[in-house]
Short mmCIF file of C-alpha atoms in Angstrom, two decimals:
data_model
loop_
_atom_site.label_atom_id
_atom_site.label_comp_id
_atom_site.label_asym_id
_atom_site.label_seq_id
_atom_site.Cartn_x
_atom_site.Cartn_y
_atom_site.Cartn_z
CA MET A 30 11.12 -73.46 118.30
CA LYS A 31 8.99 -75.04 115.12
CA PHE A 32 9.80 -78.01 113.33
CA PHE A 33 7.98 -79.60 109.93
CA VAL A 34 8.52 -83.40 110.56
CA ALA A 35 7.61 -85.58 107.35
CA ILE A 36 7.77 -89.41 106.45
CA ASP A 37 7.24 -90.75 103.21
CA ASP A 38 7.19 -94.59 102.19
CA THR A 39 6.63 -96.11 105.14
CA ASP A 40 4.57 -99.24 104.23
CA ASN A 41 3.83 -102.05 102.46
CA LEU A 42 0.56 -103.26 100.78
CA GLU A 43 -0.09 -105.60 103.98
CA SER A 44 1.19 -102.96 106.82
CA ARG A 45 -0.71 -99.73 108.06
CA GLY A 46 -0.16 -96.84 105.83
CA THR A 47 2.31 -93.64 106.30
CA GLY A 48 -0.73 -91.28 108.17
CA PHE A 49 -1.42 -94.00 110.68
CA ARG A 50 2.48 -93.72 111.39
CA ALA A 51 2.48 -90.63 111.55
CA ARG A 52 -0.04 -90.08 113.93
CA GLU A 53 1.50 -92.74 115.91
CA MET A 54 4.81 -90.92 115.85
CA GLY A 55 3.02 -87.60 116.89
CA LYS A 56 1.46 -89.84 120.01
CA LEU A 57 4.76 -90.49 120.86
CA ILE A 58 6.52 -86.90 120.59
CA VAL A 59 3.69 -85.65 123.03
CA GLU A 60 3.84 -88.78 125.13
CA GLN A 61 7.25 -88.35 125.80
CA GLY A 62 7.12 -84.74 126.20
CA ILE A 63 9.73 -83.94 123.61
CA GLY A 64 7.13 -81.59 121.97
CA ASP A 65 3.73 -80.61 121.19
CA VAL A 66 2.11 -81.36 117.62
CA GLU A 67 -0.26 -79.07 116.16
CA SER A 68 -1.32 -80.89 113.22
CA ILE A 69 -0.60 -83.76 111.03
CA SER A 70 -1.40 -83.18 107.09
CA ARG A 71 -1.13 -85.75 104.12
CA HIS A 72 0.08 -84.78 101.00
CA GLN A 73 -0.55 -86.59 97.48
CA LEU A 74 2.55 -86.78 95.50
CA TYR A 75 3.19 -87.53 91.41
CA VAL A 76 1.39 -90.87 90.66
CA HIS A 77 3.78 -92.61 87.39
CA GLU A 78 4.42 -95.96 86.31
CA ASN A 79 8.39 -95.21 87.02
CA ILE A 80 7.71 -93.85 90.97
CA PRO A 81 7.46 -97.31 93.32
CA PHE A 82 4.68 -96.49 95.76
CA THR A 83 2.38 -98.53 97.76
CA SER A 84 -1.12 -97.59 97.06
CA HIS A 85 -1.34 -93.92 96.94
CA ASN A 86 2.27 -92.27 96.72
CA SER A 87 1.22 -89.82 99.72
CA SER A 88 3.31 -88.36 102.50
CA ALA A 89 2.76 -87.15 105.37
CA CYS A 90 3.89 -83.95 107.87
CA LEU A 91 3.63 -83.06 111.19
CA ILE A 92 4.08 -79.47 112.90
CA VAL A 93 5.69 -79.90 116.01
CA SER A 94 6.98 -77.20 118.28
CA SER A 95 10.11 -78.18 120.47
CA ASN A 96 12.98 -77.22 122.84
CA ASN A 97 14.56 -80.20 122.18
CA TYR A 98 15.74 -80.92 118.62
CA ASP A 99 18.12 -83.84 119.35
CA ALA A 100 15.36 -85.85 121.18
CA LEU A 101 12.81 -85.09 118.56
CA GLN A 102 15.24 -86.19 115.82
CA LYS A 103 16.32 -89.50 117.73
CA LEU A 104 12.71 -90.42 118.56
CA CYS A 105 11.54 -90.07 114.64
CA SER A 106 14.64 -91.75 113.32
CA GLU A 107 14.26 -94.71 115.88
CA TYR A 108 10.62 -94.99 115.24
CA LEU A 109 10.70 -95.31 111.64
CA ILE A 110 13.84 -97.66 111.54
CA ARG A 111 11.47 -99.86 114.23
CA GLU A 112 8.23 -99.26 112.25
CA ALA A 113 8.91 -98.96 108.50
CA ALA A 114 7.24 -102.18 106.96
CA GLU A 115 9.28 -104.53 104.95
CA GLY A 116 9.68 -103.94 101.37
CA SER A 117 9.38 -100.14 102.15
CA ASP A 118 11.54 -97.15 101.16
CA ALA A 119 11.40 -95.00 103.93
CA GLY A 120 12.42 -91.48 104.35
CA LEU A 121 12.57 -88.74 107.09
CA CYS A 122 12.71 -85.02 107.17
CA ILE A 123 13.31 -82.70 110.04
CA ALA A 124 13.21 -78.82 109.02
CA ARG A 125 13.58 -75.95 111.28
CA GLU A 126 10.33 -73.59 109.85
CA GLU A 127 13.04 -70.88 108.88
CA SER A 128 15.02 -73.34 106.85
CA ILE A 129 12.10 -73.97 104.49
CA ASN A 130 12.49 -71.68 101.65
CA GLU A 131 11.09 -71.24 98.20
CA GLN A 132 13.50 -74.10 96.73
CA VAL A 133 11.95 -76.15 99.09
CA ILE A 134 8.69 -75.30 98.30
CA ASP A 135 9.48 -75.22 94.38
CA TRP A 136 10.57 -79.24 95.18
CA GLY A 137 7.51 -79.96 96.57
CA ASN A 138 5.59 -78.54 94.05
CA ARG A 139 7.68 -80.52 91.65
CA ALA A 140 7.11 -84.01 93.54
CA LYS A 141 3.40 -83.40 92.70
CA LYS A 142 4.34 -83.74 88.83
CA GLU A 143 7.46 -84.67 88.10
CA ILE A 144 10.20 -87.74 88.65
CA LEU A 145 12.43 -86.60 90.94
CA THR A 146 15.98 -88.23 92.74
CA LYS A 147 17.10 -89.08 96.09
CA GLU A 148 20.76 -87.60 95.24
CA ASN A 149 18.99 -83.80 94.33
CA ALA A 150 16.86 -83.82 97.80
CA HIS A 151 19.63 -84.45 99.53
CA LYS A 152 21.63 -81.98 97.72
CA LEU A 153 18.81 -79.44 98.59
CA ALA A 154 18.57 -80.60 102.21
CA ASN A 155 22.34 -80.14 102.84
CA GLU A 156 22.12 -76.62 101.65
CA ARG A 157 19.27 -75.79 103.64
CA GLY A 158 20.54 -77.44 106.65
CA ILE A 159 17.71 -79.61 106.60
CA PHE A 160 17.59 -83.39 108.11
CA LEU A 161 16.85 -86.04 105.61
CA GLU A 162 17.54 -89.50 106.12
CA GLY A 163 16.28 -92.96 104.20
CA TYR A 164 15.98 -95.64 106.25
CA THR A 165 14.54 -98.69 104.59
CA GLY A 166 15.07 -100.45 100.91
CA THR A 167 16.00 -97.84 98.57
CA LYS A 168 15.82 -94.82 100.73
CA ILE A 169 13.80 -93.30 97.96
CA GLY A 170 11.40 -91.83 100.51
CA VAL A 171 13.51 -88.96 100.97
CA ILE A 172 12.27 -87.71 97.86
CA GLY A 173 8.64 -87.44 99.24
CA SER A 174 9.40 -86.17 102.97
CA LEU A 175 11.46 -83.31 101.57
CA ALA A 176 8.25 -82.49 99.25
CA ALA A 177 5.98 -82.96 102.54
CA VAL A 178 8.15 -80.26 104.27
CA GLY A 179 8.03 -78.02 101.41
CA LEU A 180 4.05 -78.52 100.16
CA ARG A 181 3.04 -77.83 104.35
CA LYS A 182 5.05 -74.85 104.51
CA ALA A 183 3.59 -73.08 101.49
CA GLY A 184 0.02 -73.81 103.04
CA ASN A 185 -2.03 -74.90 99.96
CA ASP A 186 -1.76 -78.42 99.69
CA GLY A 187 -3.40 -81.53 101.08
CA ARG A 188 -5.49 -82.33 103.59
CA SER A 189 -5.05 -82.48 107.38
CA ILE A 190 -5.51 -85.90 108.96
CA TRP A 191 -5.05 -85.29 112.66
CA VAL A 192 -5.38 -82.05 114.67
CA LYS A 193 -4.22 -80.85 118.00
CA GLY A 194 -6.02 -83.34 120.67
CA LYS A 195 -8.89 -85.00 118.54
CA GLU A 196 -8.74 -87.58 116.28
CA LEU A 197 -11.05 -86.42 113.12
CA ARG A 198 -12.66 -89.81 112.56
CA GLU A 199 -13.94 -89.46 116.12
CA ILE A 200 -15.96 -85.93 115.08
CA SER A 201 -19.39 -86.76 113.75
CA GLY A 202 -22.82 -85.04 114.17
CA VAL A 203 -23.73 -81.30 113.95
CA PHE A 204 -22.20 -78.88 115.58
CA SER A 205 -22.35 -75.00 115.70
CA GLY A 206 -19.59 -73.36 113.81
CA SER A 207 -17.72 -72.22 116.95
CA GLU A 208 -18.22 -75.69 118.89
CA LEU A 209 -16.81 -77.11 115.50
CA LYS A 210 -13.68 -75.03 115.92
CA LYS A 211 -13.39 -75.34 119.81
CA ILE A 212 -13.29 -79.49 119.60
CA SER A 213 -11.24 -79.50 116.49
CA HIS A 214 -8.67 -76.22 116.15
CA ILE A 215 -10.46 -76.03 112.82
CA GLN A 216 -9.17 -72.22 112.06
CA VAL A 217 -11.92 -71.76 109.05
CA ILE A 218 -15.27 -73.07 107.93
CA LYS A 219 -16.20 -71.88 104.69
CA SER A 220 -18.73 -72.70 101.51
CA VAL A 221 -17.60 -74.05 98.26
CA ASP A 222 -17.93 -70.89 97.09
CA ASP A 223 -15.64 -69.17 99.70
CA THR A 224 -18.40 -67.71 101.92
CA LEU A 225 -17.10 -67.75 105.65
CA ILE A 226 -19.49 -69.52 107.54
CA ASN A 227 -20.85 -68.33 111.16
CA ASP A 228 -20.24 -69.36 114.24
CA ASN A 229 -23.75 -69.81 115.01
CA GLU A 230 -24.57 -71.67 111.91
CA ARG A 231 -24.82 -75.27 112.28
CA ILE A 232 -23.04 -78.03 110.26
CA ASP A 233 -23.46 -81.33 109.59
CA VAL A 234 -19.59 -82.94 109.58
CA GLY A 235 -21.24 -86.46 108.68
CA ASN A 236 -18.65 -89.33 110.01
CA TRP A 237 -15.40 -88.05 109.11
CA LEU A 238 -14.15 -84.74 109.19
CA ARG A 239 -11.72 -84.24 106.33
CA PRO A 240 -10.20 -80.96 106.55
CA VAL A 241 -8.30 -79.20 103.87
CA ILE A 242 -5.01 -76.81 104.22
CA GLN A 243 -5.92 -73.64 102.17
CA ASN A 244 -3.99 -70.36 103.13
CA LYS A 245 -1.92 -72.02 105.48
CA GLU A 246 -5.43 -72.51 107.68
CA ILE A 247 -6.82 -75.73 108.63
CA THR A 248 -10.32 -75.25 106.28
CA VAL A 249 -13.21 -77.20 106.59
CA ILE A 250 -15.64 -77.26 103.13
CA VAL A 251 -19.30 -77.11 103.53
CA LYS A 252 -22.40 -76.88 101.13
CA LYS A 253 -25.98 -75.49 101.94
CA THR A 254 -28.54 -77.59 103.13
CA LYS A 255 -31.77 -77.70 101.74
CA ASN A 256 -34.93 -78.11 103.71
CA ASN A 257 -32.92 -79.37 107.12
CA GLU A 258 -34.23 -77.94 110.33
CA ASN A 259 -31.78 -79.37 112.24
CA HIS A 260 -28.64 -77.64 109.95
CA GLU A 261 -28.04 -74.96 107.78
CA TRP A 262 -24.47 -76.82 106.16
CA GLN A 263 -23.19 -80.25 105.62
CA HIS A 264 -19.98 -81.21 104.90
CA VAL A 265 -18.37 -81.77 101.68
CA SER A 266 -18.11 -85.58 99.93
CA LYS A 267 -15.05 -87.18 100.46
CA GLU A 268 -14.51 -87.30 96.23
CA TYR A 269 -14.88 -83.17 96.23
CA ILE A 270 -12.11 -83.23 99.17
CA LYS A 271 -9.95 -85.31 96.94
CA ASN A 272 -10.56 -83.21 93.83
CA ILE A 273 -9.51 -80.12 95.97
CA SER A 274 -6.54 -81.62 97.65
CA ASN A 275 -4.61 -84.12 95.63
#
């Protein structure tokens, strides 16, 4: 069974961020034999002076295949209770794929541009049979964790911060399209004008691969390289990725 597991507001200014916590939690899920983590994504939410957040107001979502919901929920809950930073407002959401409907997706889209309430987050989660719990502080992390579940299911928001079996920061250098897909589980490689890149064409991914989520697929965006015999394409800049994924 496929689950969308999301966390939000787990950090403070001195601690490791929510993305790190999501990757660490995913590692534990696999190591303890509770499930298989397919990918982890980052989702940018509304930045407003009336919304408390640490640095960027982003949440993270793991896609997990598991036949043991009780163990999954127990591990994730205990992890956040143990690891959420002092002063954080940590929230956890666990949703079966079939429970994420258009209302939950709409909640995610609204969380990118509106101030929402934890009371309404719990109301929607209860209606859909979705596990939603706050653990620290004011517990408003439930807003962003529910939003991340909706945004990831919709499949056109955010960027991947982990792909199955590989840390994205460990992928650097030049690869053919087929090589890059094989080592990173990337599903699509395309140019900035939406041209699909052939598997035999070579791509310089730089020193940090930043795939985005588009059309429910993990996608690498590249641009044409001029006068380089070593590769035809290069990964677009961090700023470009931020502009299209935030």
